[in-house]
Tab-separated table of C-alpha atoms in Angstrom:
chain	number	residue	atom	x	y	z
A	234	UNK	CA	0.000	0.000	0.000
A	235	UNK	CA	1.472	3.344	-1.017
A	236	UNK	CA	1.512	5.972	1.691
A	237	UNK	CA	2.371	9.581	2.367
A	238	UNK	CA	5.350	10.469	4.504
A	239	UNK	CA	4.946	12.679	7.558
A	240	UNK	CA	7.106	15.298	5.872
A	241	UNK	CA	4.658	15.325	2.970
A	242	UNK	CA	1.766	16.066	5.297
A	243	UNK	CA	3.761	18.825	6.983
A	244	UNK	CA	4.723	20.335	3.646
A	245	UNK	CA	1.170	20.184	2.364
A	246	UNK	CA	0.047	22.106	5.394
A	247	UNK	CA	2.152	25.078	4.400
A	248	UNK	CA	5.700	24.162	3.402
A	249	UNK	CA	7.437	26.265	0.765
A	250	UNK	CA	9.904	23.713	-0.674
A	251	UNK	CA	10.759	24.138	-4.333
A	252	UNK	CA	13.245	21.437	-5.273
A	253	UNK	CA	12.395	17.790	-5.781
A	254	UNK	CA	13.372	15.551	-2.865
A	255	UNK	CA	16.505	13.443	-3.351
A	256	UNK	CA	14.384	10.315	-3.042
A	257	UNK	CA	12.253	11.139	-6.122
A	258	UNK	CA	12.195	8.210	-8.562
A	259	UNK	CA	8.848	8.208	-10.368
A	260	UNK	CA	7.372	11.496	-11.584
A	261	UNK	CA	3.681	11.053	-12.294
A	262	UNK	CA	1.237	13.462	-13.924
A	263	UNK	CA	-2.227	13.312	-12.374
A	264	UNK	CA	-5.372	15.172	-13.397
A	265	UNK	CA	-7.609	16.603	-10.685
A	266	UNK	CA	-10.876	17.097	-12.474
A	267	UNK	CA	-14.575	17.520	-11.920
A	268	UNK	CA	-17.392	19.955	-12.653
A	269	UNK	CA	-17.400	23.675	-11.983
A	270	UNK	CA	-17.157	24.576	-8.302
A	271	UNK	CA	-16.457	21.078	-6.984
A	272	UNK	CA	-13.242	21.933	-5.105
A	273	UNK	CA	-10.358	21.136	-7.462
A	274	UNK	CA	-8.449	24.339	-6.727
A	275	UNK	CA	-9.008	23.869	-3.010
A	276	UNK	CA	-7.739	20.279	-3.025
A	277	UNK	CA	-4.558	21.089	-4.929
A	278	UNK	CA	-3.903	24.056	-2.667
A	279	UNK	CA	-4.376	21.939	0.449
A	280	UNK	CA	-1.797	19.264	-0.466
A	281	UNK	CA	0.826	20.961	-2.618
A	282	UNK	CA	4.324	21.052	-1.127
A	283	UNK	CA	5.186	23.961	-3.404
A	284	UNK	CA	3.254	27.174	-3.754
A	285	UNK	CA	0.435	26.101	-6.078
A	286	UNK	CA	-0.185	27.813	-9.382
A	287	UNK	CA	-3.741	29.037	-9.773
A	288	UNK	CA	-5.243	30.709	-12.847
A	289	UNK	CA	-8.434	32.004	-11.286
A	290	UNK	CA	-10.422	34.970	-12.489
A	291	UNK	CA	-13.508	36.708	-11.158
A	292	UNK	CA	-16.812	35.512	-12.503
A	293	UNK	CA	-18.535	38.212	-14.495
A	294	UNK	CA	-22.060	38.891	-15.684
A	295	UNK	CA	-20.975	37.755	-19.143
A	296	UNK	CA	-19.805	34.359	-17.890
A	297	UNK	CA	-23.028	33.937	-15.921
A	298	UNK	CA	-24.783	33.569	-19.271
A	299	UNK	CA	-22.735	30.475	-20.175
A	300	UNK	CA	-21.677	28.914	-16.851
A	301	UNK	CA	-24.188	26.893	-14.882
A	302	UNK	CA	-24.120	28.274	-11.322
A	303	UNK	CA	-26.783	25.920	-9.996
A	304	UNK	CA	-25.634	24.753	-6.587
A	305	UNK	CA	-22.624	27.092	-6.509
A	306	UNK	CA	-24.273	30.512	-6.325
A	307	UNK	CA	-21.734	31.739	-3.780
A	308	UNK	CA	-18.762	31.049	-6.046
A	309	UNK	CA	-17.063	34.257	-7.216
A	310	UNK	CA	-13.991	32.968	-9.111
A	311	UNK	CA	-13.241	30.268	-11.661
A	312	UNK	CA	-10.179	28.478	-13.046
A	313	UNK	CA	-9.588	29.607	-16.628
A	314	UNK	CA	-6.568	27.464	-17.564
A	315	UNK	CA	-5.090	25.081	-14.982
A	316	UNK	CA	-4.213	24.676	-11.353
A	317	UNK	CA	-0.842	23.082	-10.630
A	318	UNK	CA	0.747	21.592	-7.531
A	319	UNK	CA	3.199	18.905	-6.483
A	320	UNK	CA	3.240	16.324	-3.711
A	321	UNK	CA	5.863	13.703	-2.812
A	322	UNK	CA	4.781	10.276	-1.574
A	323	UNK	CA	6.676	7.480	0.098
A	324	UNK	CA	8.619	5.206	-2.225
A	325	UNK	CA	9.948	8.052	-4.359
A	326	UNK	CA	6.663	8.762	-6.141
A	327	UNK	CA	6.111	12.450	-6.932
A	328	UNK	CA	2.703	13.544	-8.178
A	329	UNK	CA	2.359	16.547	-10.430
A	330	UNK	CA	-1.244	17.658	-10.004
A	331	UNK	CA	-2.980	19.405	-12.904
A	332	UNK	CA	-6.411	20.821	-12.122
A	333	UNK	CA	-8.724	21.222	-15.103
A	334	UNK	CA	-11.334	23.930	-15.703
A	335	UNK	CA	-14.817	22.655	-15.021
A	336	UNK	CA	-16.876	24.470	-17.644
A	337	UNK	CA	-17.794	23.212	-21.090
A	338	UNK	CA	-16.382	26.371	-22.722
A	339	UNK	CA	-12.876	25.237	-21.727
A	340	UNK	CA	-13.312	21.826	-23.357
A	341	UNK	CA	-10.672	22.593	-26.065
A	342	UNK	CA	-8.014	22.664	-23.308
A	343	UNK	CA	-8.824	19.150	-22.148
A	344	UNK	CA	-6.663	17.150	-24.562
A	345	UNK	CA	-3.622	19.351	-23.949
A	346	UNK	CA	-3.948	19.182	-20.165
A	347	UNK	CA	-4.602	15.420	-20.181
A	348	UNK	CA	-1.648	14.620	-22.440
A	349	UNK	CA	0.848	12.433	-20.591
A	350	UNK	CA	-1.308	11.898	-17.506
A	351	UNK	CA	-1.352	8.446	-15.937
A	352	UNK	CA	-4.647	8.861	-14.108
A	353	UNK	CA	-7.318	11.218	-12.834
A	354	UNK	CA	-8.952	12.010	-9.521
A	355	UNK	CA	-12.543	12.998	-10.292
A	356	UNK	CA	-14.153	15.168	-7.617
A	357	UNK	CA	-17.922	14.878	-7.276
A	358	UNK	CA	-20.449	17.014	-5.414
A	359	UNK	CA	-23.198	14.804	-3.947
A	360	UNK	CA	-25.612	17.759	-4.170
A	361	UNK	CA	-25.399	17.739	-7.975
A	362	UNK	CA	-24.186	14.348	-9.105
A	363	UNK	CA	-25.493	14.871	-12.632
A	364	UNK	CA	-22.976	17.703	-13.120
A	365	UNK	CA	-20.203	15.087	-13.076
A	366	UNK	CA	-21.429	12.990	-16.000
A	367	UNK	CA	-19.735	15.028	-18.725
A	368	UNK	CA	-16.369	15.025	-16.935
A	369	UNK	CA	-16.551	11.289	-16.288
A	370	UNK	CA	-17.310	10.814	-19.969
A	371	UNK	CA	-14.224	12.818	-20.934
A	372	UNK	CA	-12.006	10.824	-18.589
A	373	UNK	CA	-13.330	7.541	-19.942
A	374	UNK	CA	-12.872	8.719	-23.540
A	375	UNK	CA	-9.184	9.320	-22.870
A	376	UNK	CA	-8.838	5.852	-21.371
A	377	UNK	CA	-7.355	7.186	-18.135
A	378	UNK	CA	-7.700	5.071	-14.997
A	379	UNK	CA	-9.461	7.152	-12.364
A	380	UNK	CA	-10.774	7.298	-8.838
A	381	UNK	CA	-13.840	9.194	-7.662
A	382	UNK	CA	-13.808	11.345	-4.534
A	383	UNK	CA	-16.997	12.840	-3.114
A	384	UNK	CA	-16.046	16.230	-1.696
A	385	UNK	CA	-17.971	16.705	1.563
A	386	UNK	CA	-19.910	19.952	1.527
A	387	UNK	CA	-21.772	20.906	4.737
A	388	UNK	CA	-25.200	20.698	3.112
A	389	UNK	CA	-24.500	17.568	1.048
A	390	UNK	CA	-27.071	14.762	1.461
A	391	UNK	CA	-25.937	12.059	3.871
A	392	UNK	CA	-28.603	9.418	3.292
A	393	UNK	CA	-27.151	7.851	0.132
A	394	UNK	CA	-25.336	4.551	0.562
A	395	UNK	CA	-22.026	3.901	-1.219
A	396	UNK	CA	-23.823	1.409	-3.428
A	397	UNK	CA	-26.381	4.043	-4.445
A	398	UNK	CA	-23.676	6.593	-5.209
A	399	UNK	CA	-21.710	4.084	-7.256
A	400	UNK	CA	-24.841	3.134	-9.187
A	401	UNK	CA	-25.755	6.788	-9.788
A	402	UNK	CA	-22.357	7.358	-11.424
A	403	UNK	CA	-22.415	3.973	-13.209
A	404	UNK	CA	-18.941	3.143	-11.908
A	405	UNK	CA	-17.146	-0.092	-12.634
A	406	UNK	CA	-16.672	-2.286	-9.548
A	407	UNK	CA	-12.895	-1.792	-9.674
A	408	UNK	CA	-13.081	2.012	-9.744
A	409	UNK	CA	-12.093	3.403	-6.320
A	410	UNK	CA	-14.705	5.638	-4.681
A	411	UNK	CA	-13.924	7.600	-1.511
A	412	UNK	CA	-15.068	10.686	0.353
A	413	UNK	CA	-12.795	13.586	1.188
A	414	UNK	CA	-12.751	17.129	2.492
A	415	UNK	CA	-10.769	19.099	-0.088
A	416	UNK	CA	-9.905	21.687	2.556
A	417	UNK	CA	-8.083	19.150	4.720
A	418	UNK	CA	-4.598	18.047	3.568
A	419	UNK	CA	-4.697	14.566	5.075
A	420	UNK	CA	-8.169	13.882	3.724
A	421	UNK	CA	-7.163	15.061	0.251
A	422	UNK	CA	-3.955	13.008	0.401
A	423	UNK	CA	-6.002	9.915	1.240
A	424	UNK	CA	-8.063	10.471	-1.916
A	425	UNK	CA	-4.906	10.795	-4.007
A	426	UNK	CA	-3.459	7.667	-2.395
A	427	UNK	CA	-6.576	5.737	-3.412
A	428	UNK	CA	-5.918	6.752	-7.015
A	429	UNK	CA	-2.191	5.967	-6.855
A	430	UNK	CA	-2.851	2.530	-5.400
A	431	UNK	CA	-5.331	1.941	-8.232
A	432	UNK	CA	-2.649	2.921	-10.753
A	433	UNK	CA	-0.102	0.636	-9.109
A	434	UNK	CA	-2.556	-2.251	-9.193
A	435	UNK	CA	-3.401	-1.722	-12.856
A	436	UNK	CA	-0.176	-0.235	-14.285
A	437	UNK	CA	2.618	-1.861	-12.275
A	438	UNK	CA	5.268	-1.376	-14.961
A	439	UNK	CA	5.032	2.402	-14.680
A	440	UNK	CA	4.559	2.705	-10.914
A	441	UNK	CA	6.461	-0.201	-9.415
């Protein structure tokens, strides 16, 4: 089982390291994706051991005409290119995290951002599960292995069973599904570890 080192958790909580650790052996590109407003920027910011790169801009009245704000009315900014962060795991695995924009109008960026990725962590909001269908479709079209993480919002419904959530997303039995709080480094790291373990199990030659 792959794990995070204690130094990784400390760094994710606010470290400002820049250089790769001497133990780095496998450099892995990971997508952090999901619909608009699901918490991708927050998750990358919570775990990155370097100062994360964010390309956020203020939402405007013009964008309100094309972006679906249902369920995220309080959101005032949006990612317009990528988010980027880095986290080192035990065993010399270093994840480069690329957060994707969540709106359909940024679809042309998808292929460029996904190029070279080994897997994807798909964040889902249980309050609006249907908003995740398009992103899941994109991930499956690229053939990327992925894990699903339900980001826990305070007003998210709690009565759904894991089986119901898995059925609602039509997930394969082998696809990892976890819950996380994107604001909490350890919780977000656990979600990433679920994905990495999935990659190790299914792509051992590249992550041995």
